[in-house]
Each structure stands twice: as structure tokens, then as C-alpha cells.
């Protein structure tokens, strides 16, 4: 069974640009969550999608957005990049119970974004 | 709101030493608790979990017990190996809510 796939793995952007990151979950998983990982802040929750609907959202500005497609693949977008957006962006998929995902997340290897 | 606090690292131990990484939490209701591990250059992976008070999660020689009275979920291993060097994250999830992670504890095991 293929794991969670994130693309691209590495990218470099300049301030003011925008970026789109992609995530393909494990087959059969309908919940996808995104996290930002930085040395100072650890893992910060961005958002969670289930069946194309945003179910939870973290405390990030509106420059951070996401969506999920009917095949459960997800994308996140960051517009007007700032230096502080440099981070490892992790996607995780999960199976679901009626009350939300089970908490057992399967992570991809991440997309490392550097903003110059 | 919900939160997780874990001991700051890095933690450096010699091979075969006993390991404890402390984790305490604040949450409403009865959350599920998790330990995740991140090996160098990889994403996180679930190490163990416990879903109710007094449950003990275990995997690969690691153990953690859900202590509601002390709101803790400390990670322990009796004899660590060099291959255990990684970053360890404590996490919690309340029903219907997002998963909250601690800031992570980096573990170095010396041969």
C-alpha cells in the first residue's frame, strides 16, 4: 500500500511569490491534515479536510489556504510569501470514524519551503 | 484550549540507558493520547497510543501509560539503542477536534 506522497519535496521561492503544495493520501483515507513544522514552534496545525470540506482550521492568516478534491488529494497554497513561511510542510492522512479522524495520522515526508 | 507540554531536549543518553520523556496535557473531556516519532529526513510515524485512562500503549520496547489523575503520558524505554535517535512528539486528540502536538524532544543515543 503506497504511503502519503507530497510534492514537491524541496522548493525555493522569494518574498511576495505564491506556492502550491500537493498531497496524495493513502488509498482509502478521506481525511487529510496539514501541519507547518519549524524549529522554534514545532508542529503547528494548519487545516484538516474530509470529503472536500474543511473540518478544522488552525490559527494561520488567510494567506494560507487549502482544498481537497473528490479523489481525496489535497493542495495547500500560500500567497504573498514571507521569510517566516520557511518551514517543512507536512501532510497527513487518516481513516475516519463518525466523530472525525481516529488520531492515527500517516505522514508524508514533507515539502521543505525556503523563502528568500 | 487543549495543549501538550513535553520536556525540552535535546536528551543525550548512552546506549542501554533507561529513557523517560515527560509529557503532560491540558484537555477537556477524555482525549486520546499518542506518541509519534520522526527519524532524520522522514515524516512522523505513530509509535504508540492510548485511548482511555490507565491504558498502556506499547511498541518497539517503548511504553506510555495514560494517567488521568496527573494528566500525563510519559514515554519510557528500558534500554535504548543508537537507532532510537530521533525526535519524539507527544500528541492528543479530543473527539471531533484537531490533533495537537507538543514541540518535540530530540533524543541522541551515544554508542
Coordinates of N, CA and C in Angstrom, one line a residue:
Chain A
X1 N 0.8 -1.2 0.0 CA 0.0 0.0 0.0 C 0.9 1.2 0.0
X2 N 0.7 2.1 -1.0 CA 1.6 3.3 -1.1 C 1.3 4.2 0.1
X3 N 2.3 4.9 0.5 CA 2.2 5.9 1.6 C 1.7 7.2 1.1
X4 N 1.8 8.2 2.0 CA 1.4 9.6 1.7 C 2.5 10.2 0.8
X5 N 2.1 10.8 -0.3 CA 3.1 11.3 -1.2 C 2.9 12.9 -1.3
X6 N 4.0 13.6 -1.0 CA 3.9 15.0 -1.1 C 4.9 15.5 -2.2
X7 N 4.4 16.5 -3.0 CA 5.2 17.1 -4.0 C 5.1 18.6 -4.0
X8 N 6.1 19.4 -4.3 CA 7.5 18.9 -4.4 C 8.1 18.7 -3.1
X9 N 9.3 18.0 -3.1 CA 9.9 17.8 -1.8 C 10.7 19.0 -1.3
X10 N 11.3 19.8 -2.2 CA 12.0 21.0 -1.9 C 11.7 22.1 -2.9
X11 N 11.6 23.3 -2.4 CA 11.4 24.4 -3.3 C 11.9 25.7 -2.6
X12 N 12.3 26.6 -3.5 CA 12.8 27.9 -3.1 C 12.0 29.0 -3.8
X13 N 11.5 29.9 -3.0 CA 10.7 31.0 -3.5 C 11.3 32.3 -3.0
X14 N 10.8 33.4 -3.5 CA 11.2 34.7 -3.0 C 10.0 35.4 -2.4
X15 N 10.2 36.3 -1.5 CA 9.2 37.0 -0.8 C 8.2 37.6 -1.8
X16 N 6.9 37.5 -1.5 CA 5.8 38.0 -2.4 C 5.3 37.0 -3.4
X17 N 6.0 35.9 -3.6 CA 5.5 34.9 -4.5 C 4.5 34.1 -3.8
X18 N 3.9 33.2 -4.6 CA 2.9 32.2 -4.0 C 3.4 30.8 -4.3
X19 N 2.9 29.9 -3.5 CA 3.3 28.5 -3.7 C 2.1 27.5 -3.5
X20 N 2.1 26.4 -4.3 CA 1.1 25.4 -4.1 C 1.8 24.1 -3.8
X21 N 1.4 23.4 -2.8 CA 1.9 22.1 -2.4 C 0.9 21.1 -2.5
X22 N 1.3 19.9 -2.9 CA 0.3 18.8 -3.2 C 0.5 17.6 -2.3
X23 N -0.6 16.9 -2.0 CA -0.5 15.8 -1.1 C -1.5 14.7 -1.6
X24 N -1.0 13.5 -1.8 CA -1.9 12.4 -2.2 C -1.9 11.4 -1.0
X25 N -3.1 11.2 -0.4 CA -3.2 10.4 0.8 C -3.1 8.9 0.5
X26 N -3.0 8.1 1.5 CA -3.1 6.7 1.4 C -4.4 6.3 0.8
X27 N -4.4 5.3 -0.1 CA -5.7 4.9 -0.7 C -6.7 4.5 0.3
X28 N -7.9 5.1 0.2 CA -9.0 4.8 1.1 C -9.1 5.8 2.2
X29 N -8.1 6.6 2.5 CA -8.1 7.6 3.5 C -8.8 8.9 3.0
X30 N -9.8 9.4 3.7 CA -10.6 10.5 3.2 C -10.3 11.8 4.0
X31 N -9.5 11.7 5.1 CA -9.1 12.8 5.9 C -7.7 13.2 5.6
X32 N -7.5 14.5 5.3 CA -6.1 15.0 5.1 C -5.9 16.2 6.0
X33 N -4.8 16.2 6.7 CA -4.4 17.3 7.6 C -3.1 17.9 7.1
X34 N -2.9 19.2 7.3 CA -1.7 19.9 7.0 C -1.1 20.5 8.3
X35 N 0.3 20.4 8.4 CA 1.0 21.0 9.5 C 2.2 21.7 9.0
X36 N 2.5 22.8 9.7 CA 3.8 23.5 9.5 C 4.8 23.1 10.6
X37 N 6.0 22.7 10.2 CA 7.0 22.4 11.2 C 8.2 23.3 11.1
X38 N 8.5 24.0 12.2 CA 9.6 24.9 12.3 C 10.4 24.5 13.6
X39 N 11.7 24.8 13.6 CA 12.5 24.5 14.8 C 11.9 25.2 16.0
X40 N 11.5 26.4 15.9 CA 11.0 27.2 17.1 C 9.7 26.9 17.6
X41 N 8.7 26.6 16.7 CA 7.3 26.4 17.0 C 6.9 25.0 17.0
X42 N 7.7 24.1 16.5 CA 7.3 22.7 16.4 C 6.3 22.5 15.3
X43 N 5.3 21.6 15.6 CA 4.2 21.3 14.6 C 3.0 22.2 14.9
X44 N 2.7 23.0 13.9 CA 1.5 23.8 14.0 C 0.5 23.4 13.0
X45 N -0.8 23.2 13.5 CA -1.9 22.7 12.7 C -2.3 23.8 11.8
X46 N -2.5 23.4 10.5 CA -3.0 24.4 9.5 C -4.4 24.2 9.2
X47 N -4.8 23.0 8.7 CA -6.2 22.7 8.5 C -6.4 21.2 8.2
X48 N -7.6 20.8 8.3 CA -8.0 19.4 8.0 C -9.2 19.4 7.1
X49 N -9.1 18.5 6.1 CA -10.2 18.3 5.1 C -10.7 16.9 5.2
X50 N -12.0 16.8 5.0 CA -12.6 15.5 4.9 C -13.7 15.6 3.8
X51 N -13.7 14.7 2.9 CA -14.7 14.7 1.8 C -14.9 16.1 1.2
X52 N -13.8 16.8 0.9 CA -13.7 18.0 0.2 C -14.2 19.2 1.0
X53 N -14.4 19.0 2.3 CA -14.9 20.1 3.2 C -13.8 20.3 4.3
X54 N -13.5 21.6 4.6 CA -12.6 21.9 5.6 C -13.3 21.7 7.0
X55 N -12.7 20.8 7.8 CA -13.4 20.4 9.0 C -12.8 21.2 10.2
X56 N -11.5 21.5 10.2 CA -10.9 22.2 11.3 C -9.9 23.1 10.7
X57 N -9.6 24.2 11.4 CA -8.7 25.2 10.9 C -7.8 25.7 12.0
X58 N -6.5 25.9 11.8 CA -5.6 26.4 12.8 C -5.6 27.9 12.7
X59 N -4.7 28.5 13.5 CA -4.6 30.0 13.7 C -3.5 30.5 12.7
X60 N -3.8 30.4 11.5 CA -2.9 31.0 10.5 C -3.6 32.0 9.7
X61 N -2.9 33.0 9.1 CA -3.6 34.1 8.4 C -4.2 33.6 7.1
X62 N -5.0 34.4 6.5 CA -5.8 34.0 5.3 C -4.9 33.7 4.1
X63 N -3.6 34.1 4.2 CA -2.7 33.8 3.1 C -2.5 32.2 2.9
X64 N -2.8 31.5 3.9 CA -2.7 30.1 3.9 C -4.1 29.5 3.6
X65 N -4.2 28.7 2.5 CA -5.5 28.2 2.1 C -5.3 26.7 1.6
X66 N -6.3 26.0 1.5 CA -6.2 24.6 1.1 C -7.5 24.2 0.4
X67 N -7.4 23.0 -0.2 CA -8.6 22.4 -0.7 C -8.4 20.9 -0.9
X68 N -9.5 20.2 -1.0 CA -9.4 18.8 -1.2 C -10.3 18.4 -2.4
X69 N -9.8 17.5 -3.2 CA -10.5 17.1 -4.4 C -11.3 15.8 -4.1
X70 N -12.2 15.5 -5.1 CA -13.1 14.3 -4.9 C -12.3 13.0 -4.8
X71 N -11.1 12.9 -5.3 CA -10.2 11.7 -5.1 C -9.4 11.8 -3.8
X72 N -9.7 12.7 -2.9 CA -9.1 12.9 -1.6 C -7.7 13.6 -1.7
X73 N -7.2 13.8 -2.8 CA -5.9 14.5 -2.9 C -6.2 15.9 -2.4
X74 N -5.1 16.5 -1.9 CA -5.3 17.8 -1.3 C -4.1 18.8 -1.7
X75 N -4.4 20.0 -1.8 CA -3.4 21.0 -2.1 C -3.5 22.1 -1.0
X76 N -2.4 22.7 -0.7 CA -2.4 23.9 0.1 C -1.6 25.0 -0.6
X77 N -2.1 26.2 -0.4 CA -1.5 27.4 -1.1 C -1.1 28.4 -0.1
X78 N 0.1 29.0 -0.3 CA 0.5 30.2 0.5 C 0.7 31.3 -0.5
X79 N 0.0 32.4 -0.3 CA 0.2 33.6 -1.2 C 1.0 34.6 -0.5
X80 N 1.6 35.5 -1.2 CA 2.4 36.6 -0.7 C 3.4 36.1 0.4
X81 N 4.3 35.3 -0.1 CA 5.2 34.6 0.9 C 6.0 35.6 1.7
X82 N 6.2 35.2 2.9 CA 7.1 36.0 3.8 C 8.3 35.1 4.3
X83 N 9.3 35.7 4.7 CA 10.5 35.0 5.1 C 10.1 33.9 6.2
X84 N 9.2 34.3 7.1 CA 8.8 33.4 8.2 C 8.0 32.2 7.8
X85 N 7.7 32.1 6.5 CA 6.9 31.0 6.0 C 7.9 29.8 5.7
X86 N 9.2 30.1 5.7 CA 10.1 29.0 5.5 C 9.9 27.9 6.5
X87 N 9.7 26.7 6.1 CA 9.3 25.6 7.0 C 9.2 24.3 6.3
X88 N 9.0 23.2 7.0 CA 8.7 21.9 6.4 C 7.2 21.8 6.6
X89 N 6.5 21.6 5.5 CA 5.0 21.5 5.4 C 4.7 20.0 5.3
X90 N 4.0 19.5 6.3 CA 3.7 18.1 6.4 C 2.3 17.8 6.1
X91 N 2.0 16.8 5.4 CA 0.6 16.4 5.1 C 0.5 15.0 5.8
X92 N -0.7 14.8 6.3 CA -1.0 13.5 6.9 C -2.4 13.1 6.6
X93 N -2.6 11.8 6.3 CA -3.9 11.3 6.0 C -4.3 10.3 7.2
X94 N -5.6 10.1 7.2 CA -6.2 9.3 8.3 C -7.5 8.7 7.9
X95 N -7.8 7.5 8.5 CA -9.1 7.0 8.3 C -10.1 7.7 9.2
X96 N -11.3 7.4 9.2 CA -12.3 8.2 9.9 C -13.3 7.4 10.7
X97 N -13.7 7.9 11.8 CA -14.9 7.4 12.5 C -16.0 8.5 12.3
X98 N -17.1 8.3 12.8 CA -18.2 9.2 12.7 C -17.9 10.5 13.4
X99 N -17.0 10.5 14.3 CA -16.7 11.7 15.1 C -15.4 12.4 14.6
X100 N -14.9 12.0 13.5 CA -13.7 12.6 13.0 C -12.6 11.6 12.8
X101 N -11.4 12.1 12.4 CA -10.4 11.1 12.2 C -9.9 10.5 13.5
X102 N -9.3 9.3 13.4 CA -9.1 8.5 14.6 C -7.9 9.0 15.4
X103 N -7.1 9.9 14.9 CA -5.9 10.4 15.5 C -4.7 9.7 15.1
X104 N -4.9 8.6 14.4 CA -3.7 7.9 13.9 C -3.4 8.4 12.5
X105 N -2.4 9.3 12.5 CA -2.1 10.0 11.3 C -0.9 9.3 10.6
X106 N -1.0 9.3 9.3 CA 0.1 8.8 8.4 C 0.7 9.9 7.7
X107 N 1.9 10.3 8.0 CA 2.6 11.5 7.4 C 3.4 11.2 6.2
X108 N 3.4 12.2 5.3 CA 4.3 12.2 4.2 C 5.7 12.7 4.7
X109 N 6.7 12.7 3.8 CA 8.0 13.2 4.1 C 8.1 14.7 4.1
X110 N 7.1 15.4 3.6 CA 7.1 16.8 3.7 C 7.6 17.5 2.5
X111 N 7.2 18.8 2.4 CA 7.7 19.7 1.4 C 8.5 20.8 2.1
X112 N 9.8 20.9 1.8 CA 10.6 21.9 2.5 C 10.6 23.2 1.7
X113 N 10.0 24.2 2.2 CA 9.9 25.5 1.5 C 10.9 26.5 2.1
X114 N 11.7 27.1 1.3 CA 12.7 28.1 1.7 C 12.2 29.4 1.0
X115 N 12.0 30.5 1.8 CA 11.7 31.8 1.2 C 12.8 32.7 1.4
X116 N 13.3 33.3 0.3 CA 14.5 34.2 0.3 C 14.0 35.6 0.1
Chain B
X1 N -7.9 26.2 25.9 CA -7.9 25.2 24.9 C -7.0 24.0 25.2
X2 N -7.0 23.0 24.4 CA -6.2 21.8 24.6 C -4.7 22.2 24.4
X3 N -3.8 21.5 25.1 CA -2.4 21.8 24.9 C -1.6 20.6 25.4
X4 N -0.4 20.5 24.9 CA 0.5 19.4 25.3 C 1.9 20.1 25.6
X5 N 2.5 19.6 26.7 CA 3.8 20.1 27.1 C 4.7 18.9 27.3
X6 N 5.8 19.0 26.6 CA 6.8 17.9 26.8 C 8.1 18.5 27.1
X7 N 9.0 17.7 27.7 CA 10.3 18.1 28.2 C 11.1 18.6 27.0
X8 N 11.9 19.7 27.2 CA 12.7 20.2 26.1 C 13.9 19.3 26.0
X9 N 14.4 19.2 24.8 CA 15.6 18.5 24.6 C 16.8 19.4 24.3
X10 N 17.9 18.9 23.7 CA 18.0 17.5 23.4 C 18.3 16.7 24.7
X11 N 17.9 15.4 24.6 CA 18.2 14.4 25.6 C 19.3 13.5 25.0
X12 N 20.4 13.4 25.8 CA 21.5 12.6 25.3 C 21.8 11.5 26.3
X13 N 21.8 10.3 25.8 CA 22.0 9.1 26.7 C 23.0 8.1 26.0
X14 N 23.5 7.3 26.9 CA 24.4 6.2 26.3 C 23.5 5.0 26.0
X15 N 24.0 4.2 25.1 CA 23.3 3.0 24.7 C 23.0 2.1 25.9
X16 N 21.8 1.5 25.9 CA 21.3 0.7 27.0 C 20.9 1.4 28.2
X17 N 20.9 2.7 28.2 CA 20.4 3.5 29.3 C 18.8 3.5 29.3
X18 N 18.3 3.9 30.5 CA 16.8 4.0 30.7 C 16.4 5.3 30.2
X19 N 15.3 5.3 29.4 CA 14.8 6.6 28.9 C 13.4 7.0 29.5
X20 N 13.2 8.2 29.8 CA 11.9 8.8 30.1 C 11.8 10.1 29.5
X21 N 10.8 10.3 28.7 CA 10.5 11.7 28.1 C 9.1 12.1 28.7
X22 N 9.1 13.2 29.4 CA 7.9 13.6 30.1 C 6.9 14.3 29.2
X23 N 5.6 14.0 29.4 CA 4.6 14.7 28.6 C 3.4 14.9 29.5
X24 N 2.9 16.1 29.6 CA 1.7 16.4 30.3 C 0.7 17.2 29.4
X25 N -0.6 17.1 29.7 CA -1.5 17.7 28.8 C -2.6 18.4 29.5
X26 N -3.3 19.3 28.8 CA -4.5 20.0 29.3 C -5.6 19.8 28.2
X27 N -6.7 19.3 28.7 CA -7.8 19.0 27.7 C -9.1 18.9 28.4
X28 N -10.1 19.2 27.7 CA -11.5 19.0 28.2 C -11.9 17.6 27.8
X29 N -12.7 17.0 28.6 CA -13.2 15.6 28.2 C -12.1 14.6 28.4
X30 N -12.2 13.6 27.5 CA -11.3 12.4 27.6 C -10.6 12.2 26.3
X31 N -9.5 12.9 26.1 CA -8.8 12.8 24.9 C -8.1 11.5 24.7
X32 N -7.7 11.2 23.4 CA -6.8 10.1 23.1 C -5.4 10.7 23.1
X33 N -4.4 9.9 23.5 CA -3.1 10.3 23.6 C -2.1 9.5 22.7
X34 N -1.1 10.1 22.2 CA -0.3 9.5 21.2 C 1.2 9.9 21.4
X35 N 2.1 9.0 21.0 CA 3.5 9.4 20.8 C 3.8 9.1 19.4
X36 N 4.4 10.1 18.7 CA 4.9 10.0 17.3 C 6.4 10.1 17.4
X37 N 7.0 9.5 16.4 CA 8.5 9.6 16.3 C 8.9 10.1 14.8
X38 N 9.9 10.9 14.8 CA 10.4 11.4 13.5 C 11.8 11.1 13.4
X39 N 12.2 10.1 12.5 CA 13.6 9.8 12.2 C 14.1 10.9 11.3
X40 N 15.5 11.0 11.3 CA 16.1 12.1 10.4 C 15.6 11.9 8.9
X41 N 15.2 13.1 8.4 CA 14.8 13.1 7.0 C 13.5 12.5 6.6
X42 N 12.7 12.1 7.7 CA 11.4 11.4 7.4 C 10.3 12.2 8.0
X43 N 9.1 11.8 7.6 CA 7.9 12.3 8.3 C 7.6 11.6 9.6
X44 N 6.6 12.1 10.3 CA 6.3 11.5 11.6 C 5.6 10.1 11.4
X45 N 5.8 9.2 12.4 CA 5.1 8.0 12.3 C 4.6 7.7 13.7
X46 N 3.4 7.1 13.8 CA 2.8 6.7 15.1 C 3.7 5.7 15.8
X47 N 4.0 5.9 17.1 CA 4.8 5.0 17.9 C 3.9 4.2 18.7
X48 N 3.0 4.9 19.5 CA 2.0 4.1 20.3 C 0.9 5.1 20.7
X49 N -0.2 4.5 21.2 CA -1.3 5.3 21.6 C -2.1 4.7 22.8
X50 N -2.9 5.6 23.4 CA -3.8 5.1 24.5 C -5.1 5.9 24.4
X51 N -6.2 5.3 24.5 CA -7.5 6.0 24.3 C -8.3 6.2 25.5
X52 N -7.9 5.6 26.7 CA -8.6 5.9 27.9 C -7.7 5.8 29.1
X53 N -8.2 6.3 30.2 CA -7.4 6.4 31.4 C -6.9 5.0 31.8
X54 N -5.6 4.9 32.2 CA -5.0 3.7 32.7 C -4.6 2.7 31.6
X55 N -4.9 3.1 30.3 CA -4.4 2.3 29.2 C -2.9 2.4 29.1
X56 N -2.3 1.4 28.7 CA -0.8 1.4 28.4 C -0.6 1.1 26.9
X57 N 0.0 2.1 26.2 CA 0.4 1.8 24.9 C 1.8 1.3 24.8
X58 N 2.1 0.4 23.9 CA 3.5 -0.1 23.8 C 3.8 -0.5 22.4
X59 N 5.1 -0.3 22.0 CA 5.6 -0.7 20.7 C 7.1 -0.5 20.7
X60 N 7.8 -1.5 20.1 CA 9.2 -1.4 19.9 C 10.0 -1.2 21.2
X61 N 9.4 -1.7 22.3 CA 10.1 -1.6 23.6 C 9.8 -0.3 24.3
X62 N 9.0 0.6 23.7 CA 8.6 1.8 24.3 C 7.2 1.6 24.9
X63 N 7.0 2.3 26.1 CA 5.7 2.2 26.7 C 5.3 3.6 27.2
X64 N 4.0 3.8 27.3 CA 3.5 5.0 28.0 C 2.1 4.7 28.6
X65 N 1.8 5.2 29.8 CA 0.6 4.9 30.4 C -0.2 6.2 30.6
X66 N -1.5 6.2 30.2 CA -2.4 7.3 30.3 C -2.8 7.5 31.7
X67 N -2.3 8.6 32.4 CA -2.6 8.9 33.8 C -3.5 10.1 33.8
X68 N -4.8 9.8 34.1 CA -5.7 11.0 34.1 C -5.5 11.8 35.4
X69 N -5.1 11.2 36.5 CA -5.0 11.9 37.7 C -3.9 12.9 37.7
X70 N -2.8 12.6 36.9 CA -1.7 13.5 36.8 C -1.7 14.2 35.4
X71 N -2.7 13.9 34.6 CA -2.7 14.4 33.2 C -1.4 14.2 32.5
X72 N -0.9 13.0 32.5 CA 0.5 12.7 32.0 C 0.4 11.5 31.1
X73 N 1.5 11.4 30.2 CA 1.6 10.3 29.3 C 3.1 10.2 29.0
X74 N 3.9 9.9 30.0 CA 5.3 9.8 29.8 C 5.8 8.6 29.0
X75 N 6.8 8.8 28.2 CA 7.3 7.8 27.3 C 8.5 7.2 28.0
X76 N 8.6 5.8 28.0 CA 9.7 5.1 28.7 C 10.2 4.0 27.8
X77 N 11.5 3.7 28.0 CA 12.1 2.5 27.4 C 13.2 2.1 28.3
X78 N 13.3 0.8 28.5 CA 14.2 0.3 29.5 C 15.7 0.3 29.0
X79 N 15.9 0.1 27.7 CA 17.3 0.0 27.2 C 17.3 0.6 25.8
X80 N 17.8 1.8 25.7 CA 17.8 2.5 24.4 C 18.9 2.0 23.5
X81 N 18.7 2.2 22.2 CA 19.7 1.8 21.2 C 20.0 3.0 20.3
X82 N 21.2 3.0 19.6 CA 21.5 4.1 18.8 C 20.4 4.4 17.8
X83 N 19.8 3.4 17.3 CA 18.7 3.5 16.3 C 17.5 4.2 16.8
X84 N 17.4 4.4 18.1 CA 16.3 5.2 18.7 C 16.5 6.7 18.6
X85 N 17.6 7.1 18.1 CA 17.9 8.6 18.0 C 16.9 9.2 17.0
X86 N 16.1 10.1 17.5 CA 15.0 10.7 16.7 C 14.4 11.8 17.5
X87 N 13.4 12.4 16.9 CA 12.6 13.4 17.6 C 11.3 12.8 18.0
X88 N 10.9 12.9 19.2 CA 9.6 12.3 19.7 C 8.6 13.4 20.1
X89 N 7.4 13.2 19.6 CA 6.3 14.1 19.8 C 5.2 13.5 20.6
X90 N 4.7 14.1 21.6 CA 3.5 13.7 22.3 C 2.3 14.5 21.7
X91 N 1.2 13.8 21.6 CA 0.0 14.5 21.0 C -1.3 14.0 21.6
X92 N -2.3 14.9 21.5 CA -3.6 14.5 22.0 C -4.7 14.8 21.0
X93 N -5.8 14.1 21.1 CA -6.9 14.4 20.2 C -8.2 14.3 21.1
X94 N -9.0 15.3 21.1 CA -10.3 15.2 21.7 C -11.3 14.9 20.6
X95 N -12.4 14.3 20.9 CA -13.4 13.9 19.9 C -13.8 15.0 19.0
X96 N -13.7 14.8 17.7 CA -14.1 15.8 16.7 C -13.2 16.9 16.6
X97 N -12.1 17.0 17.3 CA -11.2 18.1 17.3 C -9.9 17.7 16.6
X98 N -9.1 18.7 16.3 CA -7.8 18.5 15.6 C -6.8 17.9 16.6
X99 N -5.8 17.4 16.0 CA -4.7 16.7 16.8 C -3.7 17.8 17.2
X100 N -3.4 17.9 18.5 CA -2.4 18.9 19.0 C -1.1 18.1 19.3
X101 N 0.0 18.7 18.9 CA 1.3 18.1 19.1 C 2.1 19.0 20.1
X102 N 2.9 18.3 20.9 CA 3.9 19.0 21.7 C 5.0 19.5 20.7
X103 N 6.0 20.2 21.3 CA 7.1 20.8 20.4 C 8.1 19.8 20.1
X104 N 8.1 18.6 20.6 CA 9.1 17.6 20.3 C 10.3 17.6 21.2
X105 N 10.8 16.4 21.4 CA 12.0 16.2 22.2 C 13.0 15.4 21.3
X106 N 14.2 16.0 21.1 CA 15.2 15.4 20.3 C 16.0 14.5 21.2
X107 N 16.2 13.2 20.8 CA 16.9 12.2 21.6 C 18.2 11.8 20.8
X108 N 19.3 11.9 21.5 CA 20.6 11.4 20.9 C 21.1 10.2 21.8
X109 N 21.4 9.1 21.1 CA 21.9 7.9 21.8 C 23.3 7.7 21.4
X110 N 24.2 7.7 22.3 CA 25.7 7.6 22.0 C 26.0 6.1 22.2
X111 N 26.8 5.6 21.2 CA 27.3 4.2 21.2 C 28.3 3.9 22.4

